[in-house]
Short mmCIF file of C-alpha atoms in Angstrom, two decimals:
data_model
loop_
_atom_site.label_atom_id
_atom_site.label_comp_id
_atom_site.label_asym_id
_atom_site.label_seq_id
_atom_site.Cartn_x
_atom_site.Cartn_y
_atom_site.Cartn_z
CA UNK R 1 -85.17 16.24 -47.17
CA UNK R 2 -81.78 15.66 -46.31
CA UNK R 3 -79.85 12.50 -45.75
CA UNK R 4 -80.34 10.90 -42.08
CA UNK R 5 -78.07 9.14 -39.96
CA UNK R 6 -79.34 6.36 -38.43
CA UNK R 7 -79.33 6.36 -34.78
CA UNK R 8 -77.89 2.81 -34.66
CA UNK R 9 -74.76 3.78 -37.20
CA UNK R 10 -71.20 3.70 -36.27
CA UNK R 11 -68.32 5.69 -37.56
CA UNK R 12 -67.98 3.54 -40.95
CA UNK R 13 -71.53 4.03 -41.66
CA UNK R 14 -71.15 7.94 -42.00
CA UNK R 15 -69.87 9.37 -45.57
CA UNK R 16 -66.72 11.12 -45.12
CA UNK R 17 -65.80 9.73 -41.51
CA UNK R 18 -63.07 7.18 -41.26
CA UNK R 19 -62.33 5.92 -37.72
CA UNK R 20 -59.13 7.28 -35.71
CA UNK R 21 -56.23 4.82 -35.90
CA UNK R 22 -55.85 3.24 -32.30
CA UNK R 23 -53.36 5.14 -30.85
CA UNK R 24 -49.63 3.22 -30.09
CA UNK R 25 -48.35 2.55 -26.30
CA UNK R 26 -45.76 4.78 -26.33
CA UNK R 27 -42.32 2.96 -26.04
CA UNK R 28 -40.06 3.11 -22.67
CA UNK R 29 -38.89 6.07 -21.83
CA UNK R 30 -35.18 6.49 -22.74
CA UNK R 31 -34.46 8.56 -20.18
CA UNK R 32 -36.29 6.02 -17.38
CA UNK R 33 -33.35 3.31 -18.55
CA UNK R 34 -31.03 5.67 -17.86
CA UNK R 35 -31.76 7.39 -14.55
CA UNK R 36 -32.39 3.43 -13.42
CA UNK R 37 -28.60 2.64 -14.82
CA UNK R 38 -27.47 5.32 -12.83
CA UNK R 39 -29.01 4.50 -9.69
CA UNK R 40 -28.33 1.41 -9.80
CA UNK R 41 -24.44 2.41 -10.13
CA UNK R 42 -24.67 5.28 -7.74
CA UNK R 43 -25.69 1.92 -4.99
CA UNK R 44 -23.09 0.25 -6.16
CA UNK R 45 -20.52 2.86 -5.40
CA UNK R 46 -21.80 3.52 -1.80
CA UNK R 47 -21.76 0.29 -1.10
CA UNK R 48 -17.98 0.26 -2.11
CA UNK R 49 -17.08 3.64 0.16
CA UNK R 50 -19.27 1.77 2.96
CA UNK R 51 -17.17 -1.30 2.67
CA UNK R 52 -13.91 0.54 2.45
CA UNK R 53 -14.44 2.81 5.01
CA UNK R 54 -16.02 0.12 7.51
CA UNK R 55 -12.46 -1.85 6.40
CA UNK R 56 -10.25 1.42 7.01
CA UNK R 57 -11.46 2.20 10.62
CA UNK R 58 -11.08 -1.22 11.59
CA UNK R 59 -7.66 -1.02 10.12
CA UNK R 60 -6.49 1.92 12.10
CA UNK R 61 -5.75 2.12 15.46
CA UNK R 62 -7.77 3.66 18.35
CA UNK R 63 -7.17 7.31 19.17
CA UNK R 64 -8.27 6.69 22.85
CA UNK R 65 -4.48 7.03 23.01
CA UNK R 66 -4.15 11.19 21.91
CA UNK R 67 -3.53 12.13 24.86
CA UNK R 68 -0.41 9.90 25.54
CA UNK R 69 0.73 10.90 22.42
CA UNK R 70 0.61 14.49 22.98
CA UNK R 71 2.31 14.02 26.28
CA UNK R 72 5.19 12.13 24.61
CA UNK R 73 5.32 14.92 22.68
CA UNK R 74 5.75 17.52 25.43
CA UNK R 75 8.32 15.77 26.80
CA UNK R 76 10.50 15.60 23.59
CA UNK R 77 9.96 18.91 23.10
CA UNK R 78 10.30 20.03 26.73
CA UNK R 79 7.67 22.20 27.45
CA UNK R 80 4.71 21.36 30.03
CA UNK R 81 1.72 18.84 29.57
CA UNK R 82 -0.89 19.39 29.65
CA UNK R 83 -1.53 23.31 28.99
CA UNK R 84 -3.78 25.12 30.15
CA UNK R 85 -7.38 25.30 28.13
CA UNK R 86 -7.47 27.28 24.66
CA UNK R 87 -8.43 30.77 25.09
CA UNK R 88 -11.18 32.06 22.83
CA UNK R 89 -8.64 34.67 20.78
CA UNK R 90 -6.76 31.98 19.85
CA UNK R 91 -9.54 29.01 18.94
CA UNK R 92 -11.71 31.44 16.91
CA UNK R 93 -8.95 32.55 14.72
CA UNK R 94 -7.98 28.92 14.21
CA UNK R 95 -11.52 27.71 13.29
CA UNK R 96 -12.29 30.87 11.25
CA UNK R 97 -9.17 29.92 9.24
CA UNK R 98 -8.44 26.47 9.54
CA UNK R 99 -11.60 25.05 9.95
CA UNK R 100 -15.14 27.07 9.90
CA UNK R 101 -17.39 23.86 10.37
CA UNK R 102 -15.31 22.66 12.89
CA UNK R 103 -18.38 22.83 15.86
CA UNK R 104 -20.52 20.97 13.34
CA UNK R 105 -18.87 18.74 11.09
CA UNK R 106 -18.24 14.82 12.25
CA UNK R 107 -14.16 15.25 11.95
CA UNK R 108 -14.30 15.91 8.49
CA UNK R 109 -15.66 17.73 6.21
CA UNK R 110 -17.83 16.19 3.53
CA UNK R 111 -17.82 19.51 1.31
CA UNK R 112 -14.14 19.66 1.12
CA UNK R 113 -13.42 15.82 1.07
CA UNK R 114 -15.53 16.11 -2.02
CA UNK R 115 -13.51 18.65 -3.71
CA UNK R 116 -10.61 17.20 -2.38
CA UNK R 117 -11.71 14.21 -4.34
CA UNK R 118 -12.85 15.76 -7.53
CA UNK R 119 -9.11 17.58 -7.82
CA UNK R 120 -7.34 14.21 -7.56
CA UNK R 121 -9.84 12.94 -10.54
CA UNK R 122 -9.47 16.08 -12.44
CA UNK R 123 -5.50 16.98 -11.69
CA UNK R 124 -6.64 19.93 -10.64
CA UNK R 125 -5.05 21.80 -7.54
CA UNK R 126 -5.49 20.12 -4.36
CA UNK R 127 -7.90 23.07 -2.63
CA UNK R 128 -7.11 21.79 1.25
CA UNK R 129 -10.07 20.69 3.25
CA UNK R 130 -8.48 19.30 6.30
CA UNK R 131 -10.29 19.47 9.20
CA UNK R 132 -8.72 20.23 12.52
CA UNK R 133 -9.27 16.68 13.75
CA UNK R 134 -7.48 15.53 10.17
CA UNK R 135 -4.57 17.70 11.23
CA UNK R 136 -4.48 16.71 14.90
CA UNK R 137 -4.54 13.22 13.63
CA UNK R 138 -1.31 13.67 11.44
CA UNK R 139 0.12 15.41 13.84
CA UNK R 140 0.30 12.73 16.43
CA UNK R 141 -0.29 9.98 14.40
CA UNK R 142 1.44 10.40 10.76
CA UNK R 143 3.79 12.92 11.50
CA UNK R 144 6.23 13.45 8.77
CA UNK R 145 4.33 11.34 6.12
CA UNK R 146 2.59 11.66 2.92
CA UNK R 147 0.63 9.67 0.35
CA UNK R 148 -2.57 8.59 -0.29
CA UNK R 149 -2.35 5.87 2.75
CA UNK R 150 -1.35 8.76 5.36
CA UNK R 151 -4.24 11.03 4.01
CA UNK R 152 -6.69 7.89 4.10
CA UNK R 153 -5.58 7.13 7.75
CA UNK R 154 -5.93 10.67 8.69
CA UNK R 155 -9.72 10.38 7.98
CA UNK R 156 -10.33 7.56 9.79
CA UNK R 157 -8.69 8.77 12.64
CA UNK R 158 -10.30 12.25 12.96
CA UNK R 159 -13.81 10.13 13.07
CA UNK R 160 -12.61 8.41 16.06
CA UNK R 161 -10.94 11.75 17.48
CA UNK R 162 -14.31 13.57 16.77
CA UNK R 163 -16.12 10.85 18.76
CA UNK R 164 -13.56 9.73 21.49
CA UNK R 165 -13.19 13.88 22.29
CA UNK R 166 -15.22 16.98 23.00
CA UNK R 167 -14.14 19.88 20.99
CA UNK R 168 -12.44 21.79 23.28
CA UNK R 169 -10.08 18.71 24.34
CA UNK R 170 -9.59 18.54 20.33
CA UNK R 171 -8.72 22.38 20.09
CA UNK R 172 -6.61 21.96 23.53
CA UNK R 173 -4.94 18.97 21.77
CA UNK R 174 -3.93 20.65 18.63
CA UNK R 175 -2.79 23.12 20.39
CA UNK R 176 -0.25 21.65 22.49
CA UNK R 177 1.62 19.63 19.86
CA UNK R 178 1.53 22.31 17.23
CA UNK R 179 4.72 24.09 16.46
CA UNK R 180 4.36 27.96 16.00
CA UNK R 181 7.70 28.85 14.15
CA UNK R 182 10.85 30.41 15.89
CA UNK R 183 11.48 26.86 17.59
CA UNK R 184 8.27 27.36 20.01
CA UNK R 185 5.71 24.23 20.57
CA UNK R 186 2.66 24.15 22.18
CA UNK R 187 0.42 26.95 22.52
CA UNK R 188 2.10 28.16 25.82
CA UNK R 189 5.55 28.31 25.40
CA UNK R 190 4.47 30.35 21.67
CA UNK R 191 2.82 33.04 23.89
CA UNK R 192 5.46 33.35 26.15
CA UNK R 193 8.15 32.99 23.94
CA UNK R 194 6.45 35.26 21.09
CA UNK R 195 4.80 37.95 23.68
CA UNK R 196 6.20 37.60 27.13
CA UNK R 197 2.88 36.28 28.76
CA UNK R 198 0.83 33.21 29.06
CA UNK R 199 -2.09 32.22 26.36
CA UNK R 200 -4.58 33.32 28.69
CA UNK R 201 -3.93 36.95 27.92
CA UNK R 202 -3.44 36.78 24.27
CA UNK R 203 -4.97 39.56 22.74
CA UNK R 204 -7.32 39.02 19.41
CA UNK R 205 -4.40 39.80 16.99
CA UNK R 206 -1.68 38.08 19.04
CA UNK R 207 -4.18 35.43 19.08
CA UNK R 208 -5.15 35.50 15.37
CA UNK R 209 -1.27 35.61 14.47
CA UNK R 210 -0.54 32.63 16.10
CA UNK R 211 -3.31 30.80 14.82
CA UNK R 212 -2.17 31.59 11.31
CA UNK R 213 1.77 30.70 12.07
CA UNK R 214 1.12 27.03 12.20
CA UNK R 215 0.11 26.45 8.68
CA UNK R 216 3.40 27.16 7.39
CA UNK R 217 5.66 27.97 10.78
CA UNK R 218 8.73 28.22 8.91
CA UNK R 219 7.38 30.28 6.56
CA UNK R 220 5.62 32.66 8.67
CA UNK R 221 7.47 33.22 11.34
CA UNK R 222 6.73 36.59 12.17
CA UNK R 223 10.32 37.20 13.90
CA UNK R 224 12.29 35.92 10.51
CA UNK R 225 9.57 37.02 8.08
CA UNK R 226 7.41 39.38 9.15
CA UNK R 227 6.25 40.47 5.67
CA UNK R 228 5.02 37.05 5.11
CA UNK R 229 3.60 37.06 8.69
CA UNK R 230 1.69 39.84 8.60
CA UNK R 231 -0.13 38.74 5.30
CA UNK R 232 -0.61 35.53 6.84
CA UNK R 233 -2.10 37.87 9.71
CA UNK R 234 -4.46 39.87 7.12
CA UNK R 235 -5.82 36.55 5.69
CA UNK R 236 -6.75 35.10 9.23
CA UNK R 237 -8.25 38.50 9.71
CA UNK R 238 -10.60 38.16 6.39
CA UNK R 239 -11.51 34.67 7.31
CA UNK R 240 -12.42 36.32 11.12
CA UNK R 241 -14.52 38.60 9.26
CA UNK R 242 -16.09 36.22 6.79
CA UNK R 243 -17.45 33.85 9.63
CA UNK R 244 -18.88 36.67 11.51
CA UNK R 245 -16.38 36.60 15.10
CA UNK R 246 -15.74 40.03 14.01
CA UNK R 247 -17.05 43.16 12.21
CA UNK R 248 -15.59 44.79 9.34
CA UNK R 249 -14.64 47.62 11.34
CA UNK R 250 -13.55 45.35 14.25
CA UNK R 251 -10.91 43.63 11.64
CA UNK R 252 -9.40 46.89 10.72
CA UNK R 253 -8.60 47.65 14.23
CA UNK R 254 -7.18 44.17 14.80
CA UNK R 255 -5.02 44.01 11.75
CA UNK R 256 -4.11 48.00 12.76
CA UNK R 257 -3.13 46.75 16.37
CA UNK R 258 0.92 46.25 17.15
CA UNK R 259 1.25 42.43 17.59
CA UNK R 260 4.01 43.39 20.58
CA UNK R 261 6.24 40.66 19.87
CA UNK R 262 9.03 40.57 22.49
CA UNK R 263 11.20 37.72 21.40
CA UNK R 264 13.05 35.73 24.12
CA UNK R 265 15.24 32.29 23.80
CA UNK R 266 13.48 31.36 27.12
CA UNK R 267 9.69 30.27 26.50
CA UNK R 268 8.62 30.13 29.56
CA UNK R 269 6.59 33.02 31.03
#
């Protein structure tokens, strides 16, 4: 008869059994401490950019005043104020190129003011990202400066552009104090001076060429460069493409089409 275990025994009571060790809380998670660190710093740092940019748009001015600006402009310039409304083969060019969040974004672009930032951390290239509003604003706000306050100012004042303006008085805005190369400013005088009729009947490559032109004017004037221009043209074309305002095929026409550039000292039409 073999050995029994008692029905009252415990673990020590049977030959060969020991009891399991109790088993150790397992210490804090390393990992825990430092996602909580982080956190903790990433609040800290919002906070800061909430602070600062609560203390720059205080700091700037109001752009409630654009629209005298732009008029002031005009009249230095001599050409009319205020134009007549931006036709659609000239704005979709602009945004596709300039701008391709424009309808959606809040005056900036977070995307791009992000890699904007990252560059200046990094020293890497400075990759653009100014938003139409950002441009308008140095435009008629900062024209002729540069730094790190003029940039900073820029933002703050393409917020209150985006939110004092609809987008089409933005677009009509830009593009009556925008110079277009060849000594033309404003979106009128360009078409008439360029083409020999008003913006109205721009065609989409006239269009497209002019909305390219005012990223570098000087250098793309199509009248003193017009190798430079018409790559200028090609890119604007791409970017046309890329946003979906036209086909594939529909670019190749385009960029196929003769701009008809009749050049004429007088810009009016």
């Amino acid at each position: 008869m073999g050995w029994r275990v008692p029905q009252d025994a415990t673990a020590d009571d049977v030959p060969g059994h020991t009891r399991p060790l109790p088993q150790k809380r397992p210490p804090r998670s390393r990992t825990r401490r430092y996602l909580k660190r982080a956190a903790i710093t990433l609040a800290a740092l919002l906070a800061i950019l909430a602070a600062a940019a609560a203390t720059l748009l205080l700091a700037t001015p109001s752009a409630s005043d654009a629209t005298k600006l732009a008029a002031q402009q005009a009249r230095q310039h001599g050409i009319a104020y205020p134009g007549p409304p931006v036709p659609a083969n000239f704005a979709r060019p602009l945004v596709a190129t300039e701008d391709h969040r424009f309808y959606s974004e809040p005056g900036i672009d977070p995307l791009a003011v992000g890699r904007v930032i990252e560059g200046k951390l990094t020293g890497s290239q400075d990759q653009g990202g100014a938003t139409i509003e950002q441009q308008l604003a140095k435009l008629l706000y900062t024209p002729g400066q540069s730094g790190v306050t003029a940039e900073l100012t820029q933002v703050a004042l393409a917020i209150k552009l985006n939110y004092a303006y609809s987008k089409a008085e933005i677009l009509r805005l830009y593009a009556e104090v925008a110079y277009y190369g060849h000594g033309y400013y404003g979106l009128e005088a360009a078409s008439c001076g360029y083409f020999g009729h008003p913006a109205s009947k721009l065609t989409v490559v006239q269009g497209a060429m002019l909305a390219g032109v005012v990223n570098a004017p000087s250098e793309d004037d199509p009248i003193a460069f017009p190798a430079q221009a018409h790559a200028r043209l090609a890119h604007v074309i791409a970017r046309m493409v890329a946003v979906g305002y036209l086909t594939k095929t529909q670019g190749t026409a385009v960029l196929n089409t003769p701009l008809g550039i009749v050049p004429r000292d007088d810009a009016g039409c």
